[in-house]
mmCIF file of C-alpha atoms and ligand atoms in Angstrom:
data_model
loop_
_atom_site.group_PDB
_atom_site.id
_atom_site.type_symbol
_atom_site.label_atom_id
_atom_site.label_comp_id
_atom_site.label_asym_id
_atom_site.label_seq_id
_atom_site.Cartn_x
_atom_site.Cartn_y
_atom_site.Cartn_z
ATOM 1 C CA UNK A 60 -19.104 12.492 1.706
ATOM 2 C CA UNK A 61 -16.865 15.495 1.122
ATOM 3 C CA UNK A 62 -14.235 15.682 3.849
ATOM 4 C CA UNK A 63 -11.691 13.036 4.496
ATOM 5 C CA UNK A 64 -8.446 12.544 6.316
ATOM 6 C CA UNK A 65 -5.446 10.508 5.229
ATOM 7 C CA UNK A 66 -3.094 9.339 7.960
ATOM 8 C CA UNK A 67 0.515 8.872 6.883
ATOM 9 C CA UNK A 68 1.969 10.870 3.988
ATOM 10 C CA UNK A 69 4.505 8.314 2.734
ATOM 11 C CA UNK A 70 4.475 6.407 -0.573
ATOM 12 C CA UNK A 71 0.808 5.429 -0.323
ATOM 13 C CA UNK A 72 -0.590 8.301 1.764
ATOM 14 C CA UNK A 73 0.520 11.012 -0.658
ATOM 15 C CA UNK A 74 -0.928 9.052 -3.582
ATOM 16 C CA UNK A 75 -4.256 8.555 -1.796
ATOM 17 C CA UNK A 76 -4.439 12.268 -0.868
ATOM 18 C CA UNK A 77 -3.587 13.158 -4.490
ATOM 19 C CA UNK A 78 -6.423 11.059 -5.937
ATOM 20 C CA UNK A 79 -9.099 12.243 -3.477
ATOM 21 C CA UNK A 80 -8.136 15.903 -3.998
ATOM 22 C CA UNK A 81 -8.118 15.413 -7.777
ATOM 23 C CA UNK A 82 -11.718 14.140 -7.596
ATOM 24 C CA UNK A 83 -12.978 17.113 -5.564
ATOM 25 C CA UNK A 84 -12.691 15.939 -1.941
ATOM 26 C CA UNK A 85 -11.261 18.098 0.845
ATOM 27 C CA UNK A 86 -8.287 16.240 2.270
ATOM 28 C CA UNK A 87 -6.599 16.578 5.660
ATOM 29 C CA UNK A 88 -3.196 14.945 5.270
ATOM 30 C CA UNK A 89 -1.702 13.907 8.618
ATOM 31 C CA UNK A 90 1.803 12.783 9.581
ATOM 32 C CA UNK A 91 4.112 12.908 12.577
ATOM 33 C CA UNK A 92 6.341 15.763 11.328
ATOM 34 C CA UNK A 93 5.765 18.814 9.134
ATOM 35 C CA UNK A 94 8.872 17.962 7.080
ATOM 36 C CA UNK A 95 7.250 14.639 6.015
ATOM 37 C CA UNK A 96 4.114 16.554 4.992
ATOM 38 C CA UNK A 97 6.110 19.152 3.033
ATOM 39 C CA UNK A 98 7.900 16.354 1.196
ATOM 40 C CA UNK A 99 4.555 14.697 0.417
ATOM 41 C CA UNK A 100 3.067 17.951 -0.920
ATOM 42 C CA UNK A 101 6.095 18.451 -3.174
ATOM 43 C CA UNK A 102 5.663 14.874 -4.479
ATOM 44 C CA UNK A 103 1.935 15.397 -5.127
ATOM 45 C CA UNK A 104 2.699 18.631 -6.981
ATOM 46 C CA UNK A 105 5.326 16.887 -9.114
ATOM 47 C CA UNK A 106 2.963 14.015 -9.941
ATOM 48 C CA UNK A 107 0.159 16.463 -10.811
ATOM 49 C CA UNK A 108 2.570 18.421 -13.056
ATOM 50 C CA UNK A 109 3.141 15.152 -14.899
ATOM 51 C CA UNK A 110 -0.641 14.695 -15.282
ATOM 52 C CA UNK A 111 -0.908 18.255 -16.669
ATOM 53 C CA UNK A 112 1.883 17.547 -19.166
ATOM 54 C CA UNK A 113 0.017 14.406 -20.291
ATOM 55 C CA UNK A 114 -3.296 16.276 -20.588
ATOM 56 C CA UNK A 115 -4.981 14.210 -17.837
ATOM 57 C CA UNK A 116 -5.854 17.363 -15.848
ATOM 58 C CA UNK A 117 -5.584 21.083 -16.623
ATOM 59 C CA UNK A 118 -3.343 23.583 -14.800
ATOM 60 C CA UNK A 119 -6.488 25.113 -13.223
ATOM 61 C CA UNK A 120 -7.668 21.687 -11.989
ATOM 62 C CA UNK A 121 -4.229 21.013 -10.566
ATOM 63 C CA UNK A 122 -4.198 24.279 -8.600
ATOM 64 C CA UNK A 123 -7.738 23.617 -7.326
ATOM 65 C CA UNK A 124 -6.809 20.070 -6.245
ATOM 66 C CA UNK A 125 -3.673 21.255 -4.422
ATOM 67 C CA UNK A 126 -5.807 23.916 -2.712
ATOM 68 C CA UNK A 127 -8.044 21.173 -1.288
ATOM 69 C CA UNK A 128 -5.191 19.543 0.668
ATOM 70 C CA UNK A 129 -4.424 20.785 4.191
ATOM 71 C CA UNK A 130 -1.708 19.301 6.361
ATOM 72 C CA UNK A 131 -1.766 18.468 10.087
ATOM 73 C CA UNK A 132 0.696 17.082 12.602
ATOM 74 C CA UNK A 133 -2.096 16.734 15.177
ATOM 75 C CA UNK A 134 -4.265 13.713 14.368
ATOM 76 C CA UNK A 135 -7.308 14.875 16.402
ATOM 77 C CA UNK A 136 -7.293 18.267 14.600
ATOM 78 C CA UNK A 137 -6.942 16.600 11.219
ATOM 79 C CA UNK A 138 -9.819 14.120 11.614
ATOM 80 C CA UNK A 139 -12.330 16.143 13.612
ATOM 81 C CA UNK A 140 -14.555 17.037 10.610
ATOM 82 C CA UNK A 141 -13.969 13.908 8.528
ATOM 83 C CA UNK A 142 -16.629 11.676 7.004
ATOM 84 C CA UNK A 143 -13.950 9.105 6.206
ATOM 85 C CA UNK A 144 -10.427 8.456 7.489
ATOM 86 C CA UNK A 145 -8.024 6.409 5.350
ATOM 87 C CA UNK A 146 -5.095 5.189 7.407
ATOM 88 C CA UNK A 147 -1.865 4.653 5.454
ATOM 89 C CA UNK A 148 0.678 4.732 8.286
ATOM 90 C CA UNK A 149 3.648 2.403 8.682
ATOM 91 C CA UNK A 150 2.815 -1.320 8.389
ATOM 92 C CA UNK A 151 3.127 -2.233 12.058
ATOM 93 C CA UNK A 152 0.424 -3.897 14.125
ATOM 94 C CA UNK A 153 1.022 -1.863 17.309
ATOM 95 C CA UNK A 154 1.075 1.459 15.414
ATOM 96 C CA UNK A 155 -2.196 0.607 13.649
ATOM 97 C CA UNK A 156 -4.031 -0.672 16.760
ATOM 98 C CA UNK A 157 -2.940 2.401 18.689
ATOM 99 C CA UNK A 158 -3.987 4.730 15.863
ATOM 100 C CA UNK A 159 -7.433 3.150 15.534
ATOM 101 C CA UNK A 160 -8.016 3.382 19.314
ATOM 102 C CA UNK A 161 -7.208 7.109 19.130
ATOM 103 C CA UNK A 162 -9.132 7.622 15.893
ATOM 104 C CA UNK A 163 -12.225 6.121 17.461
ATOM 105 C CA UNK A 164 -12.077 8.874 20.103
ATOM 106 C CA UNK A 165 -11.180 11.743 17.766
ATOM 107 C CA UNK A 166 -13.194 11.148 14.568
ATOM 108 C CA UNK A 167 -16.917 12.032 14.326
ATOM 109 C CA UNK A 168 -19.184 9.228 15.549
ATOM 110 C CA UNK A 169 -20.539 8.453 12.085
ATOM 111 C CA UNK A 170 -17.194 8.477 10.269
ATOM 112 C CA UNK A 171 -15.963 5.377 8.465
ATOM 113 C CA UNK A 172 -12.420 4.315 9.379
ATOM 114 C CA UNK A 173 -10.526 2.580 6.567
ATOM 115 C CA UNK A 174 -7.056 1.038 6.545
ATOM 116 C CA UNK A 175 -4.748 0.659 3.550
ATOM 117 C CA UNK A 176 -2.867 -2.182 5.260
ATOM 118 C CA UNK A 177 -1.338 -4.831 2.975
ATOM 119 C CA UNK A 178 -1.509 -7.655 5.451
ATOM 120 C CA UNK A 179 -2.803 -6.798 8.933
ATOM 121 C CA UNK A 180 -6.211 -8.235 9.872
ATOM 122 C CA UNK A 181 -9.042 -5.692 9.376
ATOM 123 C CA UNK A 182 -11.060 -7.678 11.933
ATOM 124 C CA UNK A 183 -8.335 -7.159 14.526
ATOM 125 C CA UNK A 184 -7.968 -3.441 13.726
ATOM 126 C CA UNK A 185 -11.775 -3.037 13.919
ATOM 127 C CA UNK A 186 -11.873 -4.749 17.316
ATOM 128 C CA UNK A 187 -9.655 -1.961 18.714
ATOM 129 C CA UNK A 188 -12.579 0.449 18.136
ATOM 130 C CA UNK A 189 -16.146 0.744 19.389
ATOM 131 C CA UNK A 190 -17.399 0.961 15.794
ATOM 132 C CA UNK A 191 -16.199 -2.292 14.140
ATOM 133 C CA UNK A 192 -19.154 -2.133 11.716
ATOM 134 C CA UNK A 193 -17.649 1.100 10.318
ATOM 135 C CA UNK A 194 -14.095 -0.237 9.894
ATOM 136 C CA UNK A 195 -13.028 -1.557 6.486
ATOM 137 C CA UNK A 196 -9.935 -2.222 4.353
ATOM 138 C CA UNK A 197 -9.338 0.072 1.399
ATOM 139 C CA UNK A 198 -6.228 -1.421 -0.202
ATOM 140 C CA UNK A 199 -4.938 0.924 -2.881
ATOM 141 C CA UNK A 200 -2.109 -0.189 -5.181
ATOM 142 C CA UNK A 201 1.157 1.618 -5.829
ATOM 143 C CA UNK A 202 1.392 4.095 -7.624
ATOM 144 C CA UNK A 203 -2.085 5.148 -6.469
ATOM 145 C CA UNK A 204 -2.860 7.770 -9.176
ATOM 146 C CA UNK A 205 -2.106 5.181 -11.878
ATOM 147 C CA UNK A 206 -3.332 1.807 -10.585
ATOM 148 C CA UNK A 207 -7.030 1.076 -11.101
ATOM 149 C CA UNK A 208 -7.657 -1.542 -8.402
ATOM 150 C CA UNK A 209 -8.898 -0.989 -4.869
ATOM 151 C CA UNK A 210 -9.219 -4.211 -2.856
ATOM 152 C CA UNK A 211 -12.119 -3.486 -0.474
ATOM 153 C CA UNK A 212 -11.764 -5.745 2.547
ATOM 154 C CA UNK A 213 -14.689 -6.613 4.767
ATOM 155 C CA UNK A 214 -13.725 -7.407 8.345
ATOM 156 C CA UNK A 215 -15.794 -9.903 10.324
ATOM 157 C CA UNK A 216 -18.050 -7.114 11.667
ATOM 158 C CA UNK A 217 -17.983 -4.659 8.709
ATOM 159 C CA UNK A 218 -21.579 -3.734 7.796
ATOM 160 C CA UNK A 219 -23.168 -3.975 4.354
ATOM 161 C CA UNK A 220 -23.796 -0.224 4.506
ATOM 162 C CA UNK A 221 -20.122 0.595 5.126
ATOM 163 C CA UNK A 222 -19.085 -1.731 2.296
ATOM 164 C CA UNK A 223 -21.601 -0.204 -0.131
ATOM 165 C CA UNK A 224 -20.431 3.339 0.685
ATOM 166 C CA UNK A 225 -16.773 2.451 0.105
ATOM 167 C CA UNK A 226 -17.511 0.539 -3.114
ATOM 168 C CA UNK A 227 -19.453 3.555 -4.477
ATOM 169 C CA UNK A 228 -16.805 6.015 -3.339
ATOM 170 C CA UNK A 229 -14.057 3.994 -5.051
ATOM 171 C CA UNK A 230 -16.003 4.218 -8.322
ATOM 172 C CA UNK A 231 -16.263 8.013 -7.889
ATOM 173 C CA UNK A 232 -12.449 8.005 -7.984
ATOM 174 C CA UNK A 233 -12.695 6.096 -11.283
ATOM 175 C CA UNK A 234 -11.108 3.073 -9.657
ATOM 176 C CA UNK A 235 -12.304 -0.518 -9.866
ATOM 177 C CA UNK A 236 -13.173 -1.792 -6.378
ATOM 178 C CA UNK A 237 -13.224 -5.522 -5.683
ATOM 179 C CA UNK A 238 -14.884 -6.792 -2.510
ATOM 180 C CA UNK A 239 -13.022 -9.513 -0.605
ATOM 181 C CA UNK A 240 -13.261 -11.045 2.862
ATOM 182 C CA UNK A 241 -10.695 -10.597 5.598
ATOM 183 C CA UNK A 242 -8.314 -13.573 5.587
ATOM 184 C CA UNK A 243 -4.497 -13.395 5.619
ATOM 185 C CA UNK A 244 -3.108 -11.563 2.577
ATOM 186 C CA UNK A 245 -6.668 -10.846 1.337
ATOM 187 C CA UNK A 246 -6.563 -11.831 -2.378
ATOM 188 C CA UNK A 247 -3.782 -9.700 -3.882
ATOM 189 C CA UNK A 248 -0.939 -10.714 -1.588
ATOM 190 C CA UNK A 249 -2.211 -14.251 -0.990
ATOM 191 C CA UNK A 250 -1.609 -14.934 -4.668
ATOM 192 C CA UNK A 251 1.272 -12.559 -5.421
ATOM 193 C CA UNK A 252 3.565 -13.406 -2.477
ATOM 194 C CA UNK A 253 3.630 -17.210 -2.986
ATOM 195 C CA UNK A 254 4.501 -16.531 -6.655
ATOM 196 C CA UNK A 255 7.379 -14.271 -5.628
ATOM 197 C CA UNK A 256 8.490 -16.813 -3.003
ATOM 198 C CA UNK A 257 8.435 -19.606 -5.616
ATOM 199 C CA UNK A 258 10.548 -17.446 -7.959
ATOM 200 C CA UNK A 259 13.082 -16.986 -5.134
ATOM 201 C CA UNK A 260 13.040 -20.765 -4.446
ATOM 202 C CA UNK A 261 13.713 -21.399 -8.152
ATOM 203 C CA UNK A 262 16.783 -19.157 -7.906
ATOM 204 C CA UNK A 263 17.861 -20.672 -4.548
ATOM 205 C CA UNK A 264 17.618 -24.222 -5.911
ATOM 206 C CA UNK A 265 19.578 -23.284 -9.044
ATOM 207 C CA UNK A 266 16.727 -23.976 -11.465
ATOM 208 C CA UNK A 267 17.580 -20.752 -13.312
ATOM 209 C CA UNK A 268 19.232 -17.340 -12.885
ATOM 210 C CA UNK A 269 17.631 -13.989 -12.004
ATOM 211 C CA UNK A 270 17.169 -12.746 -15.571
ATOM 212 C CA UNK A 271 16.024 -16.147 -16.826
ATOM 213 C CA UNK A 272 13.291 -16.414 -14.166
ATOM 214 C CA UNK A 273 12.039 -12.900 -14.812
ATOM 215 C CA UNK A 274 12.159 -13.387 -18.600
ATOM 216 C CA UNK A 275 10.041 -16.563 -18.376
ATOM 217 C CA UNK A 276 7.346 -14.712 -16.468
ATOM 218 C CA UNK A 277 7.506 -11.550 -18.585
ATOM 219 C CA UNK A 278 7.481 -13.160 -22.025
ATOM 220 C CA UNK A 279 5.699 -16.396 -21.136
ATOM 221 C CA UNK A 280 2.936 -15.037 -18.916
ATOM 222 C CA UNK A 281 2.800 -11.443 -20.233
ATOM 223 C CA UNK A 282 3.617 -10.006 -16.800
ATOM 224 C CA UNK A 283 4.852 -6.415 -17.199
ATOM 225 C CA UNK A 284 7.702 -7.117 -14.768
ATOM 226 C CA UNK A 285 9.363 -10.333 -13.564
ATOM 227 C CA UNK A 286 8.631 -11.516 -9.996
ATOM 228 C CA UNK A 287 12.191 -10.908 -8.751
ATOM 229 C CA UNK A 288 12.255 -7.329 -10.042
ATOM 230 C CA UNK A 289 8.792 -6.780 -8.579
ATOM 231 C CA UNK A 290 9.994 -8.105 -5.205
ATOM 232 C CA UNK A 291 12.884 -5.610 -5.339
ATOM 233 C CA UNK A 292 10.409 -2.780 -5.945
ATOM 234 C CA UNK A 293 7.993 -3.852 -3.224
ATOM 235 C CA UNK A 294 10.919 -4.240 -0.793
ATOM 236 C CA UNK A 295 12.267 -7.650 0.210
ATOM 237 C CA UNK A 296 11.592 -6.895 3.891
ATOM 238 C CA UNK A 297 7.953 -6.152 3.035
ATOM 239 C CA UNK A 298 7.674 -9.412 1.050
ATOM 240 C CA UNK A 299 9.183 -11.331 3.964
ATOM 241 C CA UNK A 300 6.836 -9.835 6.512
ATOM 242 C CA UNK A 301 3.746 -10.554 4.352
ATOM 243 C CA UNK A 302 4.886 -14.162 3.827
ATOM 244 C CA UNK A 303 5.232 -14.489 7.600
ATOM 245 C CA UNK A 304 1.658 -13.215 8.037
ATOM 246 C CA UNK A 305 0.455 -15.870 5.537
ATOM 247 C CA UNK A 306 2.558 -18.621 7.139
ATOM 248 C CA UNK A 307 1.384 -17.819 10.644
ATOM 249 C CA UNK A 308 -2.211 -16.987 9.671
ATOM 250 C CA UNK A 309 -2.854 -20.239 7.773
ATOM 251 C CA UNK A 310 -0.392 -22.449 9.678
ATOM 252 C CA UNK A 311 0.505 -23.997 6.320
ATOM 253 C CA UNK A 312 4.182 -24.720 5.451
ATOM 254 C CA UNK A 313 3.540 -23.857 1.791
ATOM 255 C CA UNK A 314 3.865 -20.184 2.763
ATOM 256 C CA UNK A 315 7.234 -20.569 4.549
ATOM 257 C CA UNK A 316 9.574 -17.830 3.266
ATOM 258 C CA UNK A 317 12.538 -19.065 1.212
ATOM 259 C CA UNK A 318 15.749 -19.060 3.325
ATOM 260 C CA UNK A 319 17.459 -16.978 0.616
ATOM 261 C CA UNK A 320 14.886 -14.206 1.108
ATOM 262 C CA UNK A 321 15.429 -14.316 4.878
ATOM 263 C CA UNK A 322 19.211 -14.098 4.408
ATOM 264 C CA UNK A 323 18.997 -11.195 1.982
ATOM 265 C CA UNK A 324 16.809 -9.169 4.337
ATOM 266 C CA UNK A 325 19.060 -9.946 7.295
ATOM 267 C CA UNK A 326 22.094 -8.816 5.255
ATOM 268 C CA UNK A 327 20.363 -5.498 4.442
ATOM 269 C CA UNK A 328 19.756 -6.268 0.734
ATOM 270 C CA UNK A 329 16.139 -5.125 0.681
ATOM 271 C CA UNK A 330 15.764 -4.289 -3.003
ATOM 272 C CA UNK A 331 15.553 -0.985 -4.901
ATOM 273 C CA UNK A 332 15.245 1.180 -1.771
ATOM 274 C CA UNK A 333 18.612 -0.019 -0.411
ATOM 275 C CA UNK A 334 20.229 -0.012 -3.870
ATOM 276 C CA UNK A 335 20.517 -3.796 -4.177
ATOM 277 C CA UNK A 336 18.355 -6.904 -4.111
ATOM 278 C CA UNK A 337 18.172 -9.358 -6.998
ATOM 279 C CA UNK A 338 19.314 -6.449 -9.165
ATOM 280 C CA UNK A 339 21.715 -3.570 -8.401
ATOM 281 C CA UNK A 340 20.171 -0.132 -8.751
ATOM 282 C CA UNK A 341 22.757 2.415 -9.800
ATOM 283 C CA UNK A 342 21.740 6.072 -9.672
ATOM 284 C CA UNK A 343 20.461 7.338 -12.992
ATOM 285 C CA UNK A 344 20.888 4.016 -14.798
ATOM 286 C CA UNK A 345 17.869 2.725 -16.702
ATOM 287 C CA UNK A 346 19.399 -0.720 -17.333
ATOM 288 C CA UNK A 347 18.599 -3.586 -15.035
ATOM 289 C CA UNK A 348 21.858 -5.021 -13.740
ATOM 290 C CA UNK A 349 21.782 -8.368 -11.961
ATOM 291 C CA UNK A 350 23.332 -8.106 -8.489
ATOM 292 C CA UNK A 351 26.922 -9.413 -8.407
ATOM 293 C CA UNK A 352 25.720 -11.959 -5.812
ATOM 294 C CA UNK A 353 23.724 -13.733 -8.522
ATOM 295 C CA UNK A 354 25.987 -13.348 -11.560
ATOM 296 C CA UNK A 355 27.043 -16.718 -12.914
HETATM 297 N N1 NAD B 669 4.224 0.734 -0.534
HETATM 298 C C1 NAD B 669 3.352 -0.037 -1.167
HETATM 299 O O1 NAD B 669 3.580 -0.481 -2.303
HETATM 300 C C2 NAD B 669 2.032 -0.388 -0.509
HETATM 301 C C3 NAD B 669 0.995 -0.895 -1.321
HETATM 302 C C4 NAD B 669 -0.248 -1.146 -0.739
HETATM 303 C C5 NAD B 669 -0.437 -0.918 0.613
HETATM 304 N N2 NAD B 669 0.598 -0.436 1.394
HETATM 305 C C6 NAD B 669 0.329 -0.185 2.807
HETATM 306 O O2 NAD B 669 0.188 1.229 2.984
HETATM 307 C C7 NAD B 669 0.618 1.607 4.293
HETATM 308 C C8 NAD B 669 1.683 2.692 4.184
HETATM 309 O O3 NAD B 669 2.758 2.182 3.439
HETATM 310 P P1 NAD B 669 3.844 3.152 2.756
HETATM 311 O O4 NAD B 669 4.599 2.303 1.808
HETATM 312 O O5 NAD B 669 3.183 4.385 2.292
HETATM 313 O O6 NAD B 669 4.758 3.485 4.013
HETATM 314 P P2 NAD B 669 5.774 4.727 4.221
HETATM 315 O O7 NAD B 669 6.777 4.247 5.183
HETATM 316 O O8 NAD B 669 6.192 5.277 2.902
HETATM 317 O O9 NAD B 669 4.856 5.857 4.933
HETATM 318 C C9 NAD B 669 4.295 5.680 6.190
HETATM 319 C C10 NAD B 669 4.080 7.068 6.783
HETATM 320 O O10 NAD B 669 3.290 6.928 7.985
HETATM 321 C C11 NAD B 669 3.759 7.875 8.918
HETATM 322 N N3 NAD B 669 3.305 7.495 10.264
HETATM 323 C C12 NAD B 669 3.738 6.477 11.042
HETATM 324 N N4 NAD B 669 3.055 6.469 12.214
HETATM 325 C C13 NAD B 669 2.176 7.494 12.160
HETATM 326 C C14 NAD B 669 1.207 8.004 13.075
HETATM 327 N N5 NAD B 669 1.025 7.463 14.269
HETATM 328 N N6 NAD B 669 0.484 9.079 12.691
HETATM 329 C C15 NAD B 669 0.669 9.656 11.483
HETATM 330 N N7 NAD B 669 1.576 9.199 10.580
HETATM 331 C C16 NAD B 669 2.326 8.141 10.913
HETATM 332 C C17 NAD B 669 5.267 7.865 8.727
HETATM 333 O O11 NAD B 669 5.873 9.025 9.270
HETATM 334 C C18 NAD B 669 5.377 7.774 7.196
HETATM 335 O O12 NAD B 669 5.435 9.055 6.593
HETATM 336 C C19 NAD B 669 1.091 0.324 4.968
HETATM 337 O O13 NAD B 669 0.040 -0.213 5.735
HETATM 338 C C20 NAD B 669 1.414 -0.578 3.785
HETATM 339 O O14 NAD B 669 1.289 -1.939 4.099
HETATM 340 C C21 NAD B 669 1.826 -0.160 0.856
#
């Protein structure tokens, strides 16, 4: 396996392209507009510069890796010689089903089609193709060049062969792959999102304030970041939509999103990306400032 395509050049797509290129693969990076691709290339370059400064890779290795990335705005052109396609487009069921239908037509017959989805059923995505045995989840974590885990998700029809290839490939990237079955939230978000939701309930019910909740989890459980800060970084809209997938997928009220989370998303307070969630994110400031909404 030498040639692969990455669909979507956003937060995850540029990180995935970066890592594959760093480990010697030829990467076709695909997005809807050239300006998105140019932005992604600039981000990859900046992140590789940081790796050079830290001594992780040499300047020569950086240049070689960047030289292995080509960009495409035409999906069929980008995937036509690929052994593997990793889809990291926007988290939307219709977009993904549509993409996989088209990918099935455009990618070589033997190519494996992987999705980086956080919450959409791999089984459902696979069923949109005529090669469900070759469809699999490859759930990288953010930031991709730094985080070691890849959750490898087997859909109902994913073959042993496909799984073995993806597990071995993940190790070639010096990541740690973990094989899981396809049920709502897989393992990572099935455990993480209820914890975040419970932290929001604790705030909503007045058990403790924002900083107090995060401090308990940081100092008491040795988490590097409190659950409310983490929710802000993931995006509160993303957390809400994953909780809805869990709630609907299991039909269990224990996954019902906290009304405070719903209100915050509806009001446009989606966390770091909108400048405010549980904390306020002021440009250039390194201090965490609790949002005025939650100050006692
Ligand atoms: N952000 C995270 O922390 C994170 C972590 C793990 C998994 N994921 C998953 O990774 C995927 C991508 O998330 P992201 O945060 O990088 O999103 P993003 O919004 O940063 O990037 C998505 C990119 O996909 C492009 N795109 C949309 N439709 C396309 C199409 N038809 N063809 C080509 N490109 C298309 C968009 O233009 C955009 O550049 C999602 O499935 C998400 O659930 C995200």
